[in-house]
Amino acid sequence: MHRSTAIMSALLAGFTASAQTVIHVDADAALGGDGTSWATAYRYLQDGLAEARTIVANGASADIWVAEGTYFPDESEAAPAGGTDDPFATFELDGGSSILGGFRGNETTPDARNPSSVRVVLDGDIEQDDMGGPADDGNALHVVSIVSDINSFASVDTALAIIDGFVIARGNSRQTGARIFSEGSAIWTEFANITILNCSVEDNSGGELRL
């Protein structure tokens, strides 16, 4: 088991946004939200990421604002409160979108958030049995993934993905010998253009970062 609380910053390029859509996510929100405001926020981050992927696919960009709380990659409105327990579940972020933590759930600008004091946890403990301790074998392989099109260098996504203001915890990349499983328990990237700011990694098992 490995633990690191070092602040990470991986800056790999610039990006020019087109029309920007803000999507709100709050672990305390009621089910059935549409993400357009804090009052109608998505409860689960996976639902916000799904909307962001649609927006990016249509040529725009998206910011996901995430309020304090703990989020598990196997949970969504389709699989609430306990999720699927699928170890392949991951928070997948596309180029042209960003996820920002550190919100309390009433801010109107990103500048009003405070990632240093407002804890937003992306937690790979999908079985929710680690009791805040190190990752075990039932956890998600990769808590966060940023993957471009690996089938063609000509189609590699040059748009920037941003993750800012999170604790990324308890992924387990299980040293199986297969590269995809032996690295990136916290963050796994492939042909991606990514900025990571104001994040820490905690209680992950295996290589925490594959950048």
Short mmCIF file of C-alpha atoms in Angstrom, two decimals:
data_model
loop_
_atom_site.label_atom_id
_atom_site.label_comp_id
_atom_site.label_asym_id
_atom_site.label_seq_id
_atom_site.Cartn_x
_atom_site.Cartn_y
_atom_site.Cartn_z
CA MET A 1 0.00 0.00 0.00
CA HIS A 2 1.21 3.45 -0.81
CA ARG A 3 0.13 6.80 0.53
CA SER A 4 1.03 10.20 -0.80
CA THR A 5 -0.41 13.58 0.02
CA ALA A 6 1.84 15.57 -2.26
CA ILE A 7 0.21 18.28 -4.32
CA MET A 8 0.39 17.38 -8.01
CA SER A 9 0.65 19.67 -11.00
CA ALA A 10 1.00 18.22 -14.49
CA LEU A 11 0.78 20.98 -17.10
CA LEU A 12 0.97 19.71 -20.65
CA ALA A 13 -0.55 22.35 -23.01
CA GLY A 14 -2.98 25.21 -23.55
CA PHE A 15 -6.52 25.08 -24.74
CA THR A 16 -8.98 27.57 -26.24
CA ALA A 17 -12.55 27.06 -25.15
CA SER A 18 -15.60 27.54 -27.28
CA ALA A 19 -19.03 27.85 -25.68
CA GLN A 20 -18.72 26.71 -22.07
CA THR A 21 -21.46 24.87 -20.19
CA VAL A 22 -21.39 24.58 -16.39
CA ILE A 23 -22.67 21.33 -14.88
CA HIS A 24 -23.31 21.16 -11.11
CA VAL A 25 -22.82 18.01 -8.99
CA ASP A 26 -23.60 17.74 -5.28
CA ALA A 27 -23.56 14.51 -3.26
CA ASP A 28 -26.39 15.92 -1.12
CA ALA A 29 -28.66 16.74 -4.09
CA ALA A 30 -32.01 15.07 -4.66
CA LEU A 31 -32.25 12.48 -7.42
CA GLY A 32 -33.59 13.66 -10.76
CA GLY A 33 -31.48 16.82 -11.12
CA ASP A 34 -30.35 18.16 -14.49
CA GLY A 35 -27.11 19.84 -13.37
CA THR A 36 -28.06 23.33 -14.51
CA SER A 37 -27.75 24.88 -11.01
CA TRP A 38 -26.85 23.93 -7.45
CA ALA A 39 -30.58 23.65 -6.70
CA THR A 40 -30.97 21.07 -9.48
CA ALA A 41 -27.51 19.48 -9.28
CA TYR A 42 -26.77 15.90 -10.22
CA ARG A 43 -26.18 13.73 -7.15
CA TYR A 44 -23.64 11.52 -8.91
CA LEU A 45 -20.52 12.68 -10.72
CA GLN A 46 -20.93 9.99 -13.39
CA ASP A 47 -24.13 11.68 -14.58
CA GLY A 48 -22.35 15.02 -14.87
CA LEU A 49 -19.50 13.39 -16.81
CA ALA A 50 -22.00 11.73 -19.17
CA GLU A 51 -23.54 15.10 -19.97
CA ALA A 52 -20.09 16.62 -20.44
CA ARG A 53 -19.17 13.91 -22.97
CA THR A 54 -22.26 14.74 -25.01
CA ILE A 55 -21.42 18.44 -24.94
CA VAL A 56 -17.83 17.83 -26.03
CA ALA A 57 -18.98 15.47 -28.79
CA ASN A 58 -21.08 18.34 -30.15
CA GLY A 59 -18.05 20.62 -30.37
CA ALA A 60 -18.47 22.67 -27.18
CA SER A 61 -16.73 22.43 -23.80
CA ALA A 62 -17.95 21.80 -20.27
CA ASP A 63 -17.00 22.65 -16.70
CA ILE A 64 -18.23 20.31 -13.97
CA TRP A 65 -18.44 21.99 -10.57
CA VAL A 66 -18.38 19.41 -7.76
CA ALA A 67 -19.50 20.16 -4.20
CA GLU A 68 -17.93 18.71 -1.06
CA GLY A 69 -18.55 15.05 -0.39
CA THR A 70 -17.41 11.62 -1.49
CA TYR A 71 -18.06 10.22 -4.96
CA PHE A 72 -17.64 6.60 -6.09
CA PRO A 73 -17.04 5.73 -9.77
CA ASP A 74 -19.55 2.86 -9.85
CA GLU A 75 -22.47 5.04 -8.73
CA SER A 76 -24.88 6.94 -10.99
CA GLU A 77 -28.58 7.67 -11.04
CA ALA A 78 -29.00 4.38 -12.90
CA ALA A 79 -27.04 2.57 -10.16
CA PRO A 80 -27.50 4.62 -6.97
CA ALA A 81 -26.56 4.02 -3.34
CA GLY A 82 -24.08 1.19 -3.51
CA GLY A 83 -23.44 1.16 -7.24
CA THR A 84 -22.38 -1.79 -9.36
CA ASP A 85 -19.17 -2.79 -7.54
CA ASP A 86 -17.53 -3.00 -10.99
CA PRO A 87 -13.73 -2.64 -10.57
CA PHE A 88 -13.52 -1.29 -14.13
CA ALA A 89 -15.72 1.68 -13.17
CA THR A 90 -13.78 4.94 -13.49
CA PHE A 91 -14.38 8.67 -13.67
CA GLU A 92 -13.53 9.20 -17.35
CA LEU A 93 -12.82 12.77 -18.41
CA ASP A 94 -12.68 13.92 -22.04
CA GLY A 95 -10.49 16.62 -23.56
CA GLY A 96 -12.39 19.89 -23.73
CA SER A 97 -13.92 19.41 -20.29
CA SER A 98 -12.84 20.10 -16.73
CA ILE A 99 -13.88 18.95 -13.27
CA LEU A 100 -13.41 21.41 -10.44
CA GLY A 101 -13.72 20.52 -6.75
CA GLY A 102 -13.63 22.66 -3.63
CA PHE A 103 -17.19 23.99 -3.87
CA ARG A 104 -19.53 24.16 -0.88
CA GLY A 105 -22.56 24.21 -3.16
CA ASN A 106 -23.57 27.87 -3.29
CA GLU A 107 -20.80 29.52 -5.35
CA THR A 108 -21.44 31.37 -8.58
CA THR A 109 -17.83 31.51 -9.83
CA PRO A 110 -14.89 29.11 -9.61
CA ASP A 111 -12.86 31.81 -7.85
CA ALA A 112 -15.19 31.53 -4.83
CA ARG A 113 -14.35 27.88 -4.14
CA ASN A 114 -11.68 26.75 -1.67
CA PRO A 115 -10.06 23.40 -2.55
CA SER A 116 -7.62 23.65 0.36
CA SER A 117 -10.37 23.53 2.97
CA VAL A 118 -13.37 21.96 1.21
CA ARG A 119 -12.71 18.25 0.76
CA VAL A 120 -14.08 16.58 -2.37
CA VAL A 121 -13.06 12.91 -2.55
CA LEU A 122 -13.08 10.70 -5.65
CA ASP A 123 -13.00 7.34 -3.93
CA GLY A 124 -12.18 3.99 -5.52
CA ASP A 125 -13.61 2.08 -2.54
CA ILE A 126 -16.60 0.91 -4.59
CA GLU A 127 -17.55 -1.76 -2.05
CA GLN A 128 -17.43 0.96 0.60
CA ASP A 129 -15.76 -1.34 3.11
CA ASP A 130 -12.30 0.19 3.59
CA MET A 131 -13.48 2.41 6.46
CA GLY A 132 -11.24 5.23 5.23
CA GLY A 133 -8.16 3.03 5.18
CA PRO A 134 -5.94 1.72 2.36
CA ALA A 135 -7.32 0.20 -0.85
CA ASP A 136 -8.23 -3.48 -0.92
CA ASP A 137 -8.75 -5.94 -3.77
CA GLY A 138 -12.39 -5.02 -4.31
CA ASN A 139 -11.62 -1.43 -5.29
CA ALA A 140 -11.69 0.35 -8.65
CA LEU A 141 -8.63 -0.24 -10.80
CA HIS A 142 -8.35 3.42 -11.85
CA VAL A 143 -10.29 6.12 -10.00
CA VAL A 144 -9.84 8.73 -12.76
CA SER A 145 -9.10 8.08 -16.44
CA ILE A 146 -8.36 10.51 -19.26
CA VAL A 147 -8.08 8.62 -22.53
CA SER A 148 -7.92 9.93 -26.08
CA ASP A 149 -8.42 7.89 -29.25
CA ILE A 150 -5.56 5.39 -29.13
CA ASN A 151 -6.41 3.82 -32.50
CA SER A 152 -5.01 6.63 -34.63
CA PHE A 153 -2.36 9.22 -33.88
CA ALA A 154 -4.13 11.45 -36.40
CA SER A 155 -7.21 11.52 -34.17
CA VAL A 156 -5.48 12.03 -30.84
CA ASP A 157 -7.45 14.61 -28.87
CA THR A 158 -5.40 17.77 -28.39
CA ALA A 159 -8.09 19.53 -26.34
CA LEU A 160 -7.13 20.00 -22.71
CA ALA A 161 -8.76 18.10 -19.85
CA ILE A 162 -8.50 19.71 -16.41
CA ILE A 163 -8.91 18.16 -12.97
CA ASP A 164 -8.57 20.62 -10.11
CA GLY A 165 -9.31 20.43 -6.41
CA PHE A 166 -9.80 16.78 -5.45
CA VAL A 167 -8.57 14.05 -3.15
CA ILE A 168 -8.19 10.91 -5.29
CA ALA A 169 -8.19 7.88 -3.05
CA ARG A 170 -8.24 4.11 -2.72
CA GLY A 171 -7.75 2.97 -6.30
CA ASN A 172 -6.13 -0.44 -6.65
CA SER A 173 -4.23 -1.10 -9.88
CA ARG A 174 -3.31 -4.59 -8.64
CA GLN A 175 0.19 -5.49 -9.75
CA THR A 176 -0.97 -8.15 -12.20
CA GLY A 177 1.80 -7.61 -14.75
CA ALA A 178 -0.57 -6.14 -17.33
CA ARG A 179 0.40 -2.51 -17.84
CA ILE A 180 -3.15 -1.22 -17.69
CA PHE A 181 -3.56 -2.78 -14.24
CA SER A 182 -0.13 -2.11 -12.74
CA GLU A 183 -0.20 1.68 -12.94
CA GLY A 184 -2.57 4.57 -12.51
CA SER A 185 -4.59 3.51 -9.49
CA ALA A 186 -5.41 7.18 -8.84
CA ILE A 187 -5.12 8.64 -12.37
CA TRP A 188 -4.57 6.73 -15.61
CA THR A 189 -4.07 8.59 -18.88
CA GLU A 190 -3.49 7.50 -22.48
CA PHE A 191 -2.63 9.92 -25.31
CA ALA A 192 -4.18 12.67 -23.21
CA ASN A 193 -3.57 16.37 -22.79
CA ILE A 194 -4.19 17.05 -19.11
CA THR A 195 -3.69 19.62 -16.39
CA ILE A 196 -3.85 18.45 -12.77
CA LEU A 197 -3.99 21.12 -10.06
CA ASN A 198 -4.65 21.25 -6.31
CA CYS A 199 -5.08 17.48 -6.06
CA SER A 200 -3.75 14.92 -3.62
CA VAL A 201 -3.65 11.12 -3.80
CA GLU A 202 -4.24 8.97 -0.75
CA ASP A 203 -4.29 5.29 0.19
CA ASN A 204 -3.98 3.91 -3.34
CA SER A 205 -2.47 0.51 -4.10
CA GLY A 206 -0.05 0.02 -6.99
CA GLY A 207 1.42 2.81 -9.12
CA GLU A 208 -0.76 5.83 -8.37
CA LEU A 209 -0.13 7.87 -11.53
CA ARG A 210 0.25 6.99 -15.17
CA LEU A 211 0.69 10.30 -16.98
#
